Amino acid sequence: MNVIKRTLLGMLQPVVAVLIGLIAGAVAILLIGDSVVDTYREMWNGAFGSFYFLTNTLTRATPIILTGLGVALAFRAGFFNMGATGQMVLGGLAAAITGLYMPGPGWLVMIMALLVGMVVGGLWSLFAGYMDARFGVNLLISTLLLNYIASLFAGYMVSFPLKDRTGSAAMSQTPMLEADVWLPKLFSGMSLHAGFILAVLAAVAIYIFIHHSVAGYEIRMLGNNPFFAAYGGVKRGRMMVVAMLTSGALAGLAGAGEVLGTQHRYLDGALTSADYGWSGIMATLLASSHPIGTAVAGILLAALQTGAMGVERNTNVPLEVASVIQATLTLFVSARFGYLFLKRRKERKNNGSAV
Amino acid sequence: MTVLLEMQGITKKYGDFTANHDIHFDVRKGEIHALVGENGAGKTTMMRMLYGMEQPTAGRILVNGKEVHFHDPSQAIRHGIGMVHQHFMLFPSFTLAENIVIGGEPKKGAFFDRQSAADKVRELGERYGMPIDPWKKAGDCPLGIQQRTEILKVLYQGADVIILDEPTGVLTPGEVKELLAAIKGLAAQGKSFILITHKLHEVMEAADRITVLRDGVITGQMAANDTDEEQISRLMVGRELVQMSRAAREPGEKVLDIQAIKLAGGKGSKPLLDDVSLSVRRGEIVGIAGISGNGQSELLQVISGLRQPDRGTVELNGADVTGAPVRQIREQGLAHIPEDRYLWGASRDATVLDNGLMGHQQRFRKRGLIDRSSLRKVMNEWVQRFAIKTGSLDTQAQFLSGGNLQKLIAAREFAQQQPFLIAAEPTRGVDVGAMELIHGELLERCRGGDGILLVSSELTEILKLSDRILVMYEGRIAGELTAEQATEEQISLLMAGGKRQS
Ligand SMILES: Nc1ncnc2c1ncn2[C@@H]1O[C@H](COP(=O)(O)OP(=O)(O)OP(=O)(O)O)[C@@H](O)[C@H]1O
Ligand SMILES: [Mg+2]
């Protein structure tokens, strides 16, 4: 009974936040004198209106869910991993390189590419954890800065050494992957690929891990009260490795999934301009780091984005209305994040430096 | 005498649970009104309503005969009601003066006038017979001074009725005497107090009137002159208490042996631990007495692996565990009731169940997952045995009353089944019944051959349970006494840094 209640509560929060966002959007639409009902109908249609749009939304949700789950796990342990974008970029790049250059049967290359993407994303995230543990570099800042390094590095790689020189286009991108290493599509003619299944499985797995495993228990206690965890013999260093590695690996998987399932190559800026990493962080914060809630929030955020495109296609309402909704959500989420962050800082200060 | 504050027919419900039922209670000018009752009886809840932190489900609150509705503490403060919480809420890095004037700072132009704040605070302290040094940092002061500061802060805010929720829990006997004297002095000047405490001798010493609460209902209200400790505890508990005592035992081999532990302080300050050596044998309770802040906390942190000593060795159950990780030390034979239940002992946001699991992870692990149904079964036994009042095992720990959380932590550590137990302030904030229970368990353990290191600011507790008593002063062991030799005076003298008389 309690588990069900908690799960429902975890899912309720993002829904309520999105509703508040929609109300704010409605006010904006009224102000510019358009019909709220029509606009939102178009939005709904753009997101869920047909099987095509639905699968489109789910495709977009896939990387958001995966990065969101990673962030959720790190947050639960009390580590503010803001580096999902960079971890995703490097994971995607590594998957593309593996897909291009690894010999062997297609299915094997595909699996290896996913795994390599996870490992690289995980290590990049762990690097920030290492700097925190070893040199006391603030994780929030290091993970943010590592995003730039990762994006610029990947940009360089696809502009020079790995650049696709077959076509005439001057795009910074790798060559196209062979079709047999692509992630299979779930329905023919639709964009939705097997990465979505992985995302759903990951949500369930992370839920079980956090709420039912012993390691997940220790991670939660560490995030709740690090002093209590230390007193009880939870090893902070080991938990940090587990949390940061898994968190980065999920972001890496998100990147690899995009490369193998949607882009079929690594295209500079494709992962960063869509802001999957930030949407993932938003999904997590909306859902208070509950894994299932994060998945739901990921789909809602994707729906807002695809729905907004529908609005733009079919009405005169400017795309900025969607920005109003997003901005409201961001505000909501920032307040929450600021609160969490300050609370932790304050606790650390008050409690001295024994740990 | 005029009635300042009155509760009429107050009821407070949390969901289906009734924390207070039909409470009639009042405070008169210049009186000390003691509020007593078992853990979870609803004392703190009652006070939280008076202080605007909770709203009653039913009933009326009157101040000076007029009905009031407080939505937050600032409204209560404006009506002259102040509260000092069960846990201190001072900012450790601020000076005492800054802590006191916070929210009502004296200004010079647009700026905070530090000098006049200090002057005001010094003058306030002197007027009310509680002198303090306004320039000292709160974190550097002994708990007795911090407690004074809390009370001065409430007085600075202009309170006429001051609620003290278990103010003596962390104080040494000397500090308790001073505190009680101070509030009696204030009462003589016309201030009123509501005093919550589990220590009945304090009630008898200070209170004018006594209200007894049991399971959210008032079971008695009388003048202190017309009653005695026995009657009060009968009203609180609803049964007679059994007295138990220490039996002489033959201790076995050493289970804890620490040698020449040294722990440096900050730059230029004295070492926190200076050449501390002690041992605990199986079947023995060793008590450590001392004013808090004389190295006891650091000593326990070194033993339990939370802090590395600069020099010296710790041997536990036959193995050298100096500087070992906490988990290894626990597996080697340590159970640990920590001195601060909220900082070290629990996670407020987690459920009672999750709080109970700490340290038992291996025992309830089944293929990497937590075996919650076995854990539930075991924890239900703890709940029964220690009469822990909680909505359910899925309630968040922050909703437990202070004493009930303490009982949960004690139960969890007793269940570790380890040969050595650190019991730091094991009965802080628990009622007399639970205290007997925990003392009984400690003695039982000891009879069964476990070694126990007891740290307590309660001298009576130390004297009642310990076979040997060590007194700590400024990071050193200032003296050792056997149970037969020890007297309260002797220990107090050593605690204050005096030399031992032989
Ligand atoms: N917010 C809440 N939600 C649910 N139950 C609560 C809440 N606050 C308190 N309770 C319950 O109300 C009861 C009374 O709690 P209260 O803190 O008033 O006890 P108390 O008399 O102060 O005990 P103690 O001596 O241990 O401090 C407890 O059983 C507690 O679990
Ligand atoms: Mg209380």
XYZ file of N, CA and C in Angstrom, chain A residues 19-174:
468
model
N 0.794 20.904 -15.017
C -0.494 21.603 -15.023
C -0.320 23.082 -14.705
N 0.499 23.355 -13.687
C 0.747 24.756 -13.344
C 1.382 25.477 -14.535
N 2.318 24.787 -15.178
C 2.957 25.362 -16.366
C 1.923 25.661 -17.439
N 0.989 24.722 -17.621
C -0.038 24.912 -18.648
C -0.928 26.101 -18.308
N -1.211 26.279 -17.020
C -2.034 27.424 -16.625
C -1.304 28.721 -16.960
N -0.007 28.751 -16.649
C 0.784 29.938 -16.978
C 0.759 30.183 -18.480
N 0.892 29.098 -19.246
C 0.838 29.215 -20.701
C -0.502 29.760 -21.164
N -1.579 29.283 -20.492
C -2.918 29.740 -20.863
C -3.049 31.242 -20.677
N -2.481 31.736 -19.575
C -2.523 33.175 -19.326
C -1.819 33.912 -20.468
N -0.663 33.363 -20.874
C 0.091 34.005 -21.956
C -0.724 34.015 -23.249
N -1.394 32.885 -23.535
C -2.184 32.801 -24.766
C -3.331 33.807 -24.725
N -3.981 33.907 -23.545
C -5.073 34.867 -23.412
C -4.572 36.287 -23.635
N -3.383 36.559 -23.109
C -2.836 37.905 -23.233
C -2.622 38.295 -24.692
N -2.204 37.330 -25.503
C -2.026 37.678 -26.909
C -3.314 37.455 -27.700
N -4.376 37.131 -26.980
C -5.693 37.129 -27.588
C -6.025 35.925 -28.453
N -5.404 34.805 -28.147
C -5.759 33.613 -28.906
C -6.614 32.678 -28.074
N -7.105 31.636 -28.705
C -7.967 30.706 -27.998
C -7.122 29.652 -27.283
N -7.324 29.596 -25.991
C -6.576 28.619 -25.184
C -6.931 27.205 -25.604
N -8.248 26.981 -25.786
C -8.712 25.635 -26.117
C -8.086 25.150 -27.424
N -8.140 26.013 -28.436
C -7.588 25.609 -29.734
C -6.088 25.337 -29.644
N -5.407 26.240 -28.983
C -3.955 26.080 -28.880
C -3.595 24.778 -28.198
N -4.264 24.522 -27.076
C -3.922 23.305 -26.340
C -4.383 22.053 -27.070
N -5.444 22.183 -27.861
C -5.846 21.028 -28.656
C -4.739 20.695 -29.653
N -4.220 21.732 -30.275
C -3.128 21.505 -31.224
C -1.898 20.930 -30.535
N -1.688 21.433 -29.349
C -0.531 20.943 -28.593
C -0.694 19.465 -28.298
N -1.877 19.103 -27.831
C -2.164 17.705 -27.532
C -1.995 16.857 -28.796
N -2.572 17.371 -29.884
C -2.463 16.621 -31.135
C -1.014 16.450 -31.558
N -0.246 17.516 -31.420
C 1.157 17.457 -31.812
C 1.940 16.454 -30.987
N 1.501 16.256 -29.729
C 2.241 15.346 -28.854
C 1.699 13.927 -28.915
N 0.373 13.789 -28.860
C -0.216 12.460 -28.753
C -1.295 12.202 -29.799
N -1.520 13.167 -30.696
C -2.686 13.150 -31.571
C -2.828 11.929 -32.463
N -1.753 11.329 -32.859
C -1.852 10.129 -33.685
C -0.727 9.209 -33.284
N -0.778 8.003 -33.809
C 0.261 7.044 -33.463
C 1.627 7.586 -33.863
N 1.649 8.264 -34.996
C 2.904 8.832 -35.471
C 3.443 9.845 -34.467
N 2.581 10.774 -34.040
C 3.043 11.818 -33.114
C 3.402 11.228 -31.753
N 2.601 10.230 -31.341
C 2.890 9.585 -30.052
C 4.283 8.970 -30.058
N 4.583 8.198 -31.114
C 5.902 7.555 -31.147
C 6.998 8.599 -31.272
N 6.699 9.659 -31.972
C 7.643 10.758 -32.087
C 7.991 11.332 -30.711
N 6.934 11.529 -29.918
C 7.134 12.047 -28.561
C 7.969 11.074 -27.732
N 7.636 9.798 -27.842
C 8.370 8.809 -27.050
C 9.834 8.745 -27.478
N 10.086 8.920 -28.767
C 11.464 8.945 -29.237
C 12.230 10.075 -28.566
N 11.567 11.234 -28.555
C 12.212 12.383 -27.948
C 12.388 12.186 -26.442
N 11.448 11.450 -25.842
C 11.515 11.233 -24.388
C 12.658 10.299 -24.004
N 13.041 9.419 -24.928
C 14.013 8.375 -24.573
C 15.298 8.925 -23.943
N 16.018 9.835 -24.606
C 17.248 10.331 -23.964
C 16.966 11.143 -22.697
N 15.796 11.800 -22.662
C 15.470 12.587 -21.459
C 15.294 11.653 -20.266
N 14.592 10.543 -20.510
C 14.376 9.585 -19.418
C 15.711 9.026 -18.937
N 16.550 8.625 -19.890
C 17.812 7.993 -19.497
C 18.716 8.960 -18.729
N 18.899 10.159 -19.242
C 19.739 11.100 -18.494
C 19.073 11.430 -17.160
N 17.756 11.589 -17.172
C 17.035 11.908 -15.939
C 17.244 10.843 -14.876
N 17.213 9.587 -15.275
C 17.423 8.502 -14.309
C 18.818 8.583 -13.708
N 19.788 8.883 -14.560
C 21.152 8.999 -14.074
C 21.275 10.110 -13.051
N 20.701 11.245 -13.385
C 20.754 12.381 -12.459
C 20.034 12.023 -11.161
N 18.897 11.336 -11.300
C 18.119 10.972 -10.113
C 18.954 10.129 -9.163
N 19.659 9.174 -9.708
C 20.465 8.290 -8.857
C 21.538 9.093 -8.128
N 22.218 9.969 -8.861
C 23.265 10.778 -8.235
C 22.672 11.693 -7.163
N 21.534 12.308 -7.467
C 20.897 13.200 -6.493
C 20.530 12.442 -5.232
N 20.005 11.242 -5.396
C 19.619 10.448 -4.242
C 20.786 10.221 -3.298
N 21.981 10.091 -3.885
C 23.168 9.882 -3.059
C 23.717 11.203 -2.536
N 23.083 12.313 -2.948
C 23.538 13.612 -2.496
C 24.628 14.218 -3.358
N 24.810 13.692 -4.561
C 25.826 14.239 -5.456
C 25.146 15.029 -6.567
N 25.497 16.300 -6.663
C 24.839 17.134 -7.659
C 25.547 17.012 -9.000
N 25.230 15.954 -9.684
C 25.824 15.703 -10.993
C 25.069 16.492 -12.059
N 25.673 17.579 -12.505
C 25.033 18.413 -13.517
C 25.667 18.162 -14.881
N 26.392 17.064 -14.991
C 27.186 16.849 -16.198
C 26.548 15.915 -17.202
N 25.219 15.739 -17.137
C 24.579 14.778 -18.037
C 24.898 15.091 -19.496
N 24.894 16.362 -19.850
C 25.129 16.722 -21.254
C 26.488 16.221 -21.746
N 27.516 16.534 -20.986
C 28.860 16.122 -21.403
C 29.007 14.615 -21.436
N 28.439 13.943 -20.458
C 28.532 12.491 -20.406
C 27.797 11.878 -21.590
N 26.714 12.514 -21.951
C 25.922 12.036 -23.075
C 26.681 12.241 -24.385
N 27.295 13.405 -24.525
C 28.041 13.715 -25.743
C 29.187 12.722 -25.946
N 29.965 12.507 -24.887
C 31.091 11.593 -25.024
C 30.612 10.166 -25.246
N 29.522 9.787 -24.570
C 28.957 8.452 -24.778
C 28.528 8.278 -26.229
N 27.887 9.311 -26.766
C 27.434 9.244 -28.158
C 28.607 9.158 -29.110
N 29.628 9.975 -28.866
C 30.802 9.968 -29.742
C 31.491 8.598 -29.712
N 31.643 8.068 -28.481
C 32.312 6.780 -28.347
C 31.511 5.689 -29.051
N 30.194 5.761 -28.947
C 29.359 4.760 -29.608
C 29.517 4.865 -31.126
N 29.586 6.104 -31.627
C 29.742 6.293 -33.070
C 31.076 5.706 -33.542
N 32.140 5.989 -32.781
C 33.457 5.473 -33.175
C 33.442 3.953 -33.182
N 32.868 3.370 -32.115
C 32.788 1.912 -32.055
C 31.998 1.384 -33.243
N 30.871 1.992 -33.496
C 30.013 1.546 -34.597
C 30.715 1.638 -35.937
N 31.571 2.636 -36.090
C 32.239 2.819 -37.374
C 33.417 1.877 -37.569
N 34.173 1.685 -36.496
C 35.464 1.024 -36.692
C 35.569 -0.371 -36.134
N 34.590 -0.818 -35.321
C 34.727 -2.163 -34.786
C 34.302 -3.184 -35.836
N 35.168 -4.192 -36.058
C 34.778 -5.238 -37.003
C 33.811 -6.215 -36.325
N 33.151 -7.050 -37.095
C 32.289 -8.072 -36.504
C 30.869 -7.928 -36.987
N 30.015 -8.902 -36.575
C 28.617 -8.861 -37.000
C 27.903 -7.626 -36.442
N 26.928 -7.123 -37.185
C 26.242 -5.887 -36.830
C 25.669 -5.879 -35.439
N 24.968 -6.931 -35.050
C 24.323 -6.935 -33.735
C 25.349 -6.825 -32.620
N 26.502 -7.467 -32.829
C 27.534 -7.427 -31.800
C 28.114 -6.019 -31.703
N 28.357 -5.423 -32.861
C 28.891 -4.063 -32.881
C 27.912 -3.114 -32.186
N 26.642 -3.314 -32.460
C 25.641 -2.453 -31.851
C 25.682 -2.551 -30.322
N 25.699 -3.784 -29.829
C 25.725 -3.965 -28.375
C 27.005 -3.380 -27.793
N 28.128 -3.638 -28.493
C 29.388 -3.103 -27.988
C 29.365 -1.576 -27.988
N 28.788 -1.015 -29.045
C 28.742 0.451 -29.128
C 27.947 1.031 -27.960
N 26.828 0.383 -27.625
C 26.041 0.838 -26.476
C 26.862 0.741 -25.193
N 27.544 -0.414 -25.045
C 28.324 -0.620 -23.822
C 29.472 0.378 -23.724
N 30.165 0.584 -24.856
C 31.286 1.528 -24.834
C 30.769 2.933 -24.501
N 29.625 3.289 -25.064
C 29.030 4.588 -24.752
C 28.769 4.724 -23.256
N 28.260 3.663 -22.648
C 27.985 3.691 -21.212
C 29.272 3.819 -20.406
N 30.266 3.047 -20.803
C 31.522 3.069 -20.048
C 32.156 4.459 -20.119
N 32.188 5.028 -21.320
C 32.823 6.340 -21.469
C 32.049 7.408 -20.689
N 30.715 7.398 -20.799
C 29.918 8.351 -20.029
C 30.154 8.173 -18.543
N 30.207 6.923 -18.111
C 30.416 6.626 -16.696
C 31.763 7.124 -16.214
N 32.796 6.901 -17.002
C 34.130 7.313 -16.569
C 34.242 8.835 -16.514
N 33.616 9.502 -17.483
C 33.670 10.959 -17.496
C 33.011 11.525 -16.230
N 31.921 10.918 -15.839
C 31.224 11.337 -14.636
C 32.058 11.000 -13.395
N 32.662 9.817 -13.421
C 33.470 9.384 -12.287
C 34.660 10.313 -12.093
N 35.172 10.841 -13.195
C 36.311 11.751 -13.133
C 35.967 12.956 -12.235
N 34.761 13.488 -12.409
C 34.333 14.605 -11.559
C 34.247 14.146 -10.103
N 33.729 12.929 -9.911
C 33.646 12.388 -8.557
C 35.028 12.238 -7.945
N 35.959 11.808 -8.753
C 37.324 11.634 -8.272
C 37.908 12.978 -7.837
N 37.681 14.004 -8.644
C 38.229 15.313 -8.293
C 37.604 15.842 -7.006
N 36.341 15.514 -6.790
C 35.686 15.915 -5.548
C 36.315 15.189 -4.362
N 36.440 13.868 -4.501
C 36.944 13.076 -3.379
C 38.416 13.378 -3.108
N 39.189 13.589 -4.172
C 40.637 13.707 -4.015
C 41.054 15.148 -3.709
N 40.494 16.101 -4.441
C 40.956 17.481 -4.301
C 39.887 18.417 -3.751
N 38.713 17.873 -3.446
C 37.658 18.729 -2.908
C 37.103 19.730 -3.913
N 37.188 19.403 -5.216
C 36.603 20.294 -6.216
C 35.097 20.110 -6.185
N 34.371 21.202 -6.035
C 32.916 21.126 -5.936
C 32.305 20.426 -7.157
N 31.540 19.398 -6.868
C 31.012 18.544 -7.928
C 30.086 19.298 -8.875
N 29.278 20.166 -8.291
C 28.330 20.934 -9.087
C 29.071 21.728 -10.162
N 30.162 22.346 -9.761
C 30.906 23.187 -10.696
C 31.717 22.340 -11.669
N 32.391 21.309 -11.147
C 33.236 20.514 -12.037
C 32.401 19.825 -13.111
N 31.241 19.282 -12.726
C 30.447 18.589 -13.745
C 29.945 19.587 -14.796
N 29.599 20.796 -14.343
C 29.158 21.807 -15.313
C 30.282 22.151 -16.288
N 31.477 22.352 -15.747
C 32.601 22.738 -16.612
C 32.997 21.600 -17.542
N 32.918 20.382 -17.028
C 33.291 19.239 -17.865
C 32.356 19.121 -19.074
N 31.164 19.659 -18.973
C 30.254 19.672 -20.122
C 30.889 20.390 -21.306
N 31.494 21.550 -21.009
C 32.101 22.334 -22.099
C 33.260 21.577 -22.714
N 34.092 21.022 -21.842
C 35.243 20.291 -22.361
C 34.763 19.171 -23.275
N 33.762 18.419 -22.809
C 33.276 17.286 -23.598
C 32.719 17.754 -24.943
N 31.884 18.796 -24.915
C 31.261 19.245 -26.159
C 32.294 19.772 -27.138
N 33.244 20.555 -26.618
C 34.254 21.115 -27.516
C 35.149 20.019 -28.070
N 35.494 19.068 -27.227
C 36.326 17.960 -27.675
C 35.619 17.169 -28.777
N 34.345 16.853 -28.529
C 33.610 16.085 -29.526
C 33.474 16.890 -30.822
N 33.252 18.189 -30.676
C 33.152 19.052 -31.853
C 34.444 19.024 -32.660
N 35.545 19.079 -31.953
C 36.843 19.028 -32.638
C 37.004 17.702 -33.375
N 36.671 16.609 -32.676
C 36.860 15.282 -33.252
C 36.082 15.124 -34.568
N 34.858 15.626 -34.598
C 34.069 15.413 -35.817
C 34.333 16.506 -36.849
N 35.067 17.561 -36.447
C 35.417 18.581 -37.438
C 36.719 18.241 -38.127
N 37.559 17.508 -37.439
C 38.851 17.169 -38.035
C 39.090 15.679 -38.204
N 39.568 14.978 -37.161
C 40.003 13.594 -37.452
C 38.897 12.681 -37.962
N 37.699 12.842 -37.407
C 36.650 11.865 -37.741
C 35.663 12.399 -38.780
N 35.950 13.545 -39.330
C 34.976 14.214 -40.184
C 34.587 13.368 -41.396
N 33.332 13.434 -41.694
C 32.801 12.723 -42.854
C 33.211 13.470 -44.121
N 34.054 12.859 -44.942
C 34.518 13.574 -46.138
C 33.903 12.972 -47.401
N 32.920 12.091 -47.220
C 32.326 11.451 -48.394
C 31.381 12.391 -49.120
N 30.513 13.074 -48.361
C 29.525 13.934 -49.005
C 30.122 15.282 -49.356
N 29.314 16.125 -49.930
C 29.789 17.460 -50.275
C 29.538 18.436 -49.143
N 28.590 18.059 -48.243
C 28.206 18.969 -47.177
C 29.383 19.268 -46.264
N 29.381 20.492 -45.733
C 30.470 20.900 -44.860
C 30.104 20.693 -43.394
N 29.232 19.744 -43.122
C 28.777 19.509 -41.753
C 29.882 18.862 -40.918
N 29.889 19.235 -39.630
C 30.807 18.553 -38.722
C 30.106 17.300 -38.228
N 30.451 16.203 -38.813
C 29.811 14.957 -38.413
C 30.662 13.777 -38.839
N 30.395 12.635 -38.194
C 31.108 11.421 -38.600
C 30.391 10.842 -39.806
